[in-house]
Amino acid sequence: MGFTRGSDLNPHEPGAVRALLDVALARGWQPGERRVVEVDGWSLLETAATARAGDAGPEGP
């Protein structure tokens, strides 16, 4: 998933979904709360993709 130009994230790669969860947690999502919360994943995509690109290092994913 991604934008036409810019960041993308492959949810089939190890760590990709974790990156999305980490961004959601950093923005205040609290999974332990027993209530319905709607989070727009597109708002998390760029930050998560940037974090994954930094984790990949110069060798690539």
mmCIF file of N, CA, C and O in Angstrom:
data_model
loop_
_atom_site.group_PDB
_atom_site.id
_atom_site.type_symbol
_atom_site.label_atom_id
_atom_site.label_comp_id
_atom_site.label_asym_id
_atom_site.label_seq_id
_atom_site.Cartn_x
_atom_site.Cartn_y
_atom_site.Cartn_z
ATOM 1 N N MET A 1 0.840 -1.158 0.000
ATOM 2 C CA MET A 1 0.000 0.000 0.000
ATOM 3 C C MET A 1 0.892 1.229 0.000
ATOM 4 O O MET A 1 2.002 1.182 0.512
ATOM 5 N N GLY A 2 0.430 2.284 -0.605
ATOM 6 C CA GLY A 2 1.245 3.473 -0.654
ATOM 7 C C GLY A 2 0.589 4.587 -1.436
ATOM 8 O O GLY A 2 -0.554 4.480 -1.861
ATOM 9 N N PHE A 3 1.338 5.619 -1.611
ATOM 10 C CA PHE A 3 0.886 6.772 -2.361
ATOM 11 C C PHE A 3 1.418 6.666 -3.780
ATOM 12 O O PHE A 3 2.388 5.954 -4.034
ATOM 13 N N THR A 4 0.804 7.386 -4.715
ATOM 14 C CA THR A 4 1.276 7.374 -6.095
ATOM 15 C C THR A 4 2.722 7.815 -6.155
ATOM 16 O O THR A 4 3.539 7.223 -6.846
ATOM 17 N N ARG A 5 3.031 8.831 -5.405
ATOM 18 C CA ARG A 5 4.426 9.303 -5.281
ATOM 19 C C ARG A 5 4.761 9.347 -3.812
ATOM 20 O O ARG A 5 4.036 9.905 -3.015
ATOM 21 N N GLY A 6 5.854 8.725 -3.462
ATOM 22 C CA GLY A 6 6.271 8.799 -2.068
ATOM 23 C C GLY A 6 6.306 7.450 -1.391
ATOM 24 O O GLY A 6 6.603 6.438 -2.013
ATOM 25 N N SER A 7 5.958 7.461 -0.155
ATOM 26 C CA SER A 7 6.119 6.305 0.721
ATOM 27 C C SER A 7 5.218 5.141 0.335
ATOM 28 O O SER A 7 4.124 5.321 -0.180
ATOM 29 N N ASP A 8 5.722 3.930 0.620
ATOM 30 C CA ASP A 8 4.886 2.749 0.495
ATOM 31 C C ASP A 8 5.300 1.750 1.564
ATOM 32 O O ASP A 8 6.358 1.858 2.157
ATOM 33 N N LEU A 9 4.416 0.812 1.810
ATOM 34 C CA LEU A 9 4.649 -0.172 2.854
ATOM 35 C C LEU A 9 4.004 -1.476 2.399
ATOM 36 O O LEU A 9 2.842 -1.488 2.000
ATOM 37 N N ASN A 10 4.751 -2.554 2.424
ATOM 38 C CA ASN A 10 4.230 -3.850 2.034
ATOM 39 C C ASN A 10 3.852 -4.616 3.300
ATOM 40 O O ASN A 10 4.730 -5.044 4.047
ATOM 41 N N PRO A 11 2.566 -4.813 3.575
ATOM 42 C CA PRO A 11 2.162 -5.479 4.814
ATOM 43 C C PRO A 11 2.572 -6.948 4.883
ATOM 44 O O PRO A 11 2.459 -7.563 5.929
ATOM 45 N N HIS A 12 3.086 -7.505 3.791
ATOM 46 C CA HIS A 12 3.555 -8.891 3.791
ATOM 47 C C HIS A 12 5.017 -9.006 4.238
ATOM 48 O O HIS A 12 5.494 -10.116 4.472
ATOM 49 N N GLU A 13 5.714 -7.887 4.340
ATOM 50 C CA GLU A 13 7.105 -7.915 4.789
ATOM 51 C C GLU A 13 7.158 -7.946 6.315
ATOM 52 O O GLU A 13 6.343 -7.293 6.981
ATOM 53 N N PRO A 14 8.117 -8.682 6.863
ATOM 54 C CA PRO A 14 8.253 -8.722 8.317
ATOM 55 C C PRO A 14 8.479 -7.318 8.885
ATOM 56 O O PRO A 14 9.274 -6.544 8.366
ATOM 57 N N GLY A 15 7.732 -6.993 9.907
ATOM 58 C CA GLY A 15 7.910 -5.712 10.587
ATOM 59 C C GLY A 15 7.055 -4.574 10.055
ATOM 60 O O GLY A 15 6.960 -3.531 10.691
ATOM 61 N N ALA A 16 6.413 -4.755 8.913
ATOM 62 C CA ALA A 16 5.637 -3.663 8.320
ATOM 63 C C ALA A 16 4.414 -3.323 9.171
ATOM 64 O O ALA A 16 4.156 -2.161 9.483
ATOM 65 N N VAL A 17 3.661 -4.331 9.558
ATOM 66 C CA VAL A 17 2.479 -4.089 10.382
ATOM 67 C C VAL A 17 2.903 -3.590 11.758
ATOM 68 O O VAL A 17 2.268 -2.708 12.336
ATOM 69 N N ARG A 18 4.009 -4.110 12.259
ATOM 70 C CA ARG A 18 4.520 -3.635 13.550
ATOM 71 C C ARG A 18 4.839 -2.148 13.487
ATOM 72 O O ARG A 18 4.604 -1.400 14.444
ATOM 73 N N ALA A 19 5.396 -1.697 12.366
ATOM 74 C CA ALA A 19 5.702 -0.272 12.197
ATOM 75 C C ALA A 19 4.431 0.568 12.273
ATOM 76 O O ALA A 19 4.407 1.626 12.903
ATOM 77 N N LEU A 20 3.349 0.093 11.654
ATOM 78 C CA LEU A 20 2.069 0.805 11.735
ATOM 79 C C LEU A 20 1.561 0.850 13.175
ATOM 80 O O LEU A 20 1.086 1.878 13.652
ATOM 81 N N LEU A 21 1.659 -0.280 13.875
ATOM 82 C CA LEU A 21 1.220 -0.320 15.275
ATOM 83 C C LEU A 21 2.052 0.616 16.143
ATOM 84 O O LEU A 21 1.514 1.301 17.024
ATOM 85 N N ASP A 22 3.362 0.649 15.914
ATOM 86 C CA ASP A 22 4.227 1.532 16.698
ATOM 87 C C ASP A 22 3.865 3.002 16.497
ATOM 88 O O ASP A 22 3.851 3.779 17.450
ATOM 89 N N VAL A 23 3.551 3.380 15.273
ATOM 90 C CA VAL A 23 3.149 4.764 14.996
ATOM 91 C C VAL A 23 1.818 5.062 15.683
ATOM 92 O O VAL A 23 1.646 6.117 16.294
ATOM 93 N N ALA A 24 0.874 4.127 15.599
ATOM 94 C CA ALA A 24 -0.425 4.325 16.251
ATOM 95 C C ALA A 24 -0.257 4.479 17.762
ATOM 96 O O ALA A 24 -0.870 5.354 18.380
ATOM 97 N N LEU A 25 0.595 3.655 18.356
ATOM 98 C CA LEU A 25 0.864 3.764 19.794
ATOM 99 C C LEU A 25 1.497 5.106 20.140
ATOM 100 O O LEU A 25 1.130 5.740 21.133
ATOM 101 N N ALA A 26 2.435 5.550 19.315
ATOM 102 C CA ALA A 26 3.104 6.829 19.560
ATOM 103 C C ALA A 26 2.131 8.002 19.458
ATOM 104 O O ALA A 26 2.329 9.036 20.092
ATOM 105 N N ARG A 27 1.060 7.816 18.686
ATOM 106 C CA ARG A 27 0.063 8.886 18.522
ATOM 107 C C ARG A 27 -1.096 8.768 19.500
ATOM 108 O O ARG A 27 -2.103 9.440 19.367
ATOM 109 N N GLY A 28 -0.958 7.884 20.484
ATOM 110 C CA GLY A 28 -1.945 7.841 21.552
ATOM 111 C C GLY A 28 -2.920 6.693 21.552
ATOM 112 O O GLY A 28 -3.763 6.597 22.447
ATOM 113 N N TRP A 29 -2.844 5.787 20.570
ATOM 114 C CA TRP A 29 -3.731 4.640 20.586
ATOM 115 C C TRP A 29 -3.400 3.776 21.786
ATOM 116 O O TRP A 29 -2.236 3.483 22.046
ATOM 117 N N GLN A 30 -4.410 3.366 22.521
ATOM 118 C CA GLN A 30 -4.210 2.539 23.706
ATOM 119 C C GLN A 30 -5.002 1.246 23.545
ATOM 120 O O GLN A 30 -6.198 1.194 23.836
ATOM 121 N N PRO A 31 -4.347 0.184 23.074
ATOM 122 C CA PRO A 31 -5.068 -1.060 22.769
ATOM 123 C C PRO A 31 -5.668 -1.731 23.999
ATOM 124 O O PRO A 31 -6.576 -2.534 23.874
ATOM 125 N N GLY A 32 -5.192 -1.399 25.185
ATOM 126 C CA GLY A 32 -5.723 -2.001 26.402
ATOM 127 C C GLY A 32 -7.081 -1.458 26.805
ATOM 128 O O GLY A 32 -7.786 -2.079 27.605
ATOM 129 N N GLU A 33 -7.472 -0.330 26.260
ATOM 130 C CA GLU A 33 -8.775 0.244 26.580
ATOM 131 C C GLU A 33 -9.862 -0.557 25.877
ATOM 132 O O GLU A 33 -9.760 -0.861 24.699
ATOM 133 N N ARG A 34 -10.890 -0.878 26.590
ATOM 134 C CA ARG A 34 -11.992 -1.667 26.042
ATOM 135 C C ARG A 34 -13.055 -0.743 25.456
ATOM 136 O O ARG A 34 -14.107 -0.535 26.029
ATOM 137 N N ARG A 35 -12.739 -0.141 24.310
ATOM 138 C CA ARG A 35 -13.705 0.705 23.630
ATOM 139 C C ARG A 35 -13.377 0.702 22.140
ATOM 140 O O ARG A 35 -12.267 0.383 21.737
ATOM 141 N N VAL A 36 -14.341 1.059 21.354
ATOM 142 C CA VAL A 36 -14.152 1.107 19.907
ATOM 143 C C VAL A 36 -13.420 2.394 19.554
ATOM 144 O O VAL A 36 -13.782 3.475 20.014
ATOM 145 N N VAL A 37 -12.363 2.252 18.751
ATOM 146 C CA VAL A 37 -11.596 3.403 18.283
ATOM 147 C C VAL A 37 -11.362 3.220 16.794
ATOM 148 O O VAL A 37 -10.940 2.153 16.356
ATOM 149 N N GLU A 38 -11.662 4.237 16.032
ATOM 150 C CA GLU A 38 -11.415 4.192 14.597
ATOM 151 C C GLU A 38 -10.164 5.001 14.293
ATOM 152 O O GLU A 38 -10.078 6.167 14.670
ATOM 153 N N VAL A 39 -9.202 4.373 13.646
ATOM 154 C CA VAL A 39 -7.944 5.026 13.297
ATOM 155 C C VAL A 39 -7.773 4.955 11.791
ATOM 156 O O VAL A 39 -7.843 3.866 11.206
ATOM 157 N N ASP A 40 -7.555 6.087 11.163
ATOM 158 C CA ASP A 40 -7.310 6.128 9.723
ATOM 159 C C ASP A 40 -5.858 5.727 9.475
ATOM 160 O O ASP A 40 -4.937 6.473 9.783
ATOM 161 N N GLY A 41 -5.666 4.535 8.948
ATOM 162 C CA GLY A 41 -4.321 4.018 8.722
ATOM 163 C C GLY A 41 -3.506 4.818 7.721
ATOM 164 O O GLY A 41 -2.274 4.821 7.772
ATOM 165 N N TRP A 42 -4.180 5.522 6.796
ATOM 166 C CA TRP A 42 -3.448 6.319 5.812
ATOM 167 C C TRP A 42 -2.648 7.423 6.493
ATOM 168 O O TRP A 42 -1.582 7.790 6.017
ATOM 169 N N SER A 43 -3.151 7.928 7.617
ATOM 170 C CA SER A 43 -2.420 8.986 8.317
ATOM 171 C C SER A 43 -1.159 8.438 8.989
ATOM 172 O O SER A 43 -0.262 9.198 9.346
ATOM 173 N N LEU A 44 -1.067 7.130 9.144
ATOM 174 C CA LEU A 44 0.092 6.491 9.778
ATOM 175 C C LEU A 44 1.125 6.018 8.758
ATOM 176 O O LEU A 44 2.280 5.764 9.101
ATOM 177 N N LEU A 45 0.693 5.899 7.514
ATOM 178 C CA LEU A 45 1.510 5.249 6.485
ATOM 179 C C LEU A 45 2.876 5.888 6.269
ATOM 180 O O LEU A 45 3.896 5.196 6.282
ATOM 181 N N GLU A 46 2.918 7.183 6.072
ATOM 182 C CA GLU A 46 4.188 7.827 5.744
ATOM 183 C C GLU A 46 5.217 7.667 6.866
ATOM 184 O O GLU A 46 6.372 7.335 6.623
ATOM 185 N N THR A 47 4.782 7.869 8.102
ATOM 186 C CA THR A 47 5.702 7.737 9.238
ATOM 187 C C THR A 47 6.180 6.295 9.375
ATOM 188 O O THR A 47 7.367 6.044 9.601
ATOM 189 N N ALA A 48 5.269 5.332 9.217
ATOM 190 C CA ALA A 48 5.639 3.921 9.330
ATOM 191 C C ALA A 48 6.587 3.510 8.203
ATOM 192 O O ALA A 48 7.567 2.793 8.429
ATOM 193 N N ALA A 49 6.325 3.966 6.984
ATOM 194 C CA ALA A 49 7.186 3.630 5.848
ATOM 195 C C ALA A 49 8.572 4.226 6.024
ATOM 196 O O ALA A 49 9.579 3.580 5.713
ATOM 197 N N THR A 50 8.635 5.437 6.536
ATOM 198 C CA THR A 50 9.929 6.075 6.787
ATOM 199 C C THR A 50 10.707 5.299 7.841
ATOM 200 O O THR A 50 11.907 5.068 7.699
ATOM 201 N N ALA A 51 10.013 4.861 8.887
ATOM 202 C CA ALA A 51 10.668 4.069 9.938
ATOM 203 C C ALA A 51 11.184 2.751 9.372
ATOM 204 O O ALA A 51 12.305 2.334 9.681
ATOM 205 N N ARG A 52 10.386 2.092 8.528
ATOM 206 C CA ARG A 52 10.811 0.832 7.915
ATOM 207 C C ARG A 52 11.998 1.032 6.990
ATOM 208 O O ARG A 52 12.901 0.210 6.953
ATOM 209 N N ALA A 53 12.004 2.127 6.243
ATOM 210 C CA ALA A 53 13.126 2.400 5.334
ATOM 211 C C ALA A 53 14.409 2.602 6.141
ATOM 212 O O ALA A 53 15.481 2.157 5.728
ATOM 213 N N GLY A 54 14.300 3.235 7.292
ATOM 214 C CA GLY A 54 15.468 3.435 8.149
ATOM 215 C C GLY A 54 15.956 2.133 8.742
ATOM 216 O O GLY A 54 17.148 1.919 8.917
ATOM 217 N N ASP A 55 15.031 1.206 9.029
ATOM 218 C CA ASP A 55 15.392 -0.101 9.584
ATOM 219 C C ASP A 55 16.064 -0.981 8.549
ATOM 220 O O ASP A 55 16.853 -1.854 8.888
ATOM 221 N N ALA A 56 15.716 -0.791 7.272
ATOM 222 C CA ALA A 56 16.223 -1.662 6.213
ATOM 223 C C ALA A 56 17.715 -1.469 5.996
ATOM 224 O O ALA A 56 18.417 -2.393 5.616
ATOM 225 N N GLY A 57 18.209 -0.266 6.204
ATOM 226 C CA GLY A 57 19.621 -0.005 6.000
ATOM 227 C C GLY A 57 19.974 0.072 4.534
ATOM 228 O O GLY A 57 19.126 -0.050 3.667
ATOM 229 N N PRO A 58 21.239 0.251 4.223
ATOM 230 C CA PRO A 58 21.665 0.447 2.836
ATOM 231 C C PRO A 58 21.524 -0.800 1.958
ATOM 232 O O PRO A 58 21.488 -0.699 0.750
ATOM 233 N N GLU A 59 21.431 -1.985 2.558
ATOM 234 C CA GLU A 59 21.335 -3.199 1.763
ATOM 235 C C GLU A 59 19.945 -3.404 1.192
ATOM 236 O O GLU A 59 19.736 -4.246 0.348
ATOM 237 N N GLY A 60 18.934 -2.693 1.726
ATOM 238 C CA GLY A 60 17.561 -2.874 1.275
ATOM 239 C C GLY A 60 16.787 -3.721 2.259
ATOM 240 O O GLY A 60 17.295 -4.122 3.282
ATOM 241 N N PRO A 61 15.507 -4.025 1.918
ATOM 242 C CA PRO A 61 14.658 -4.776 2.852
ATOM 243 C C PRO A 61 15.115 -6.193 3.052
ATOM 244 O O PRO A 61 15.745 -6.813 2.278
#
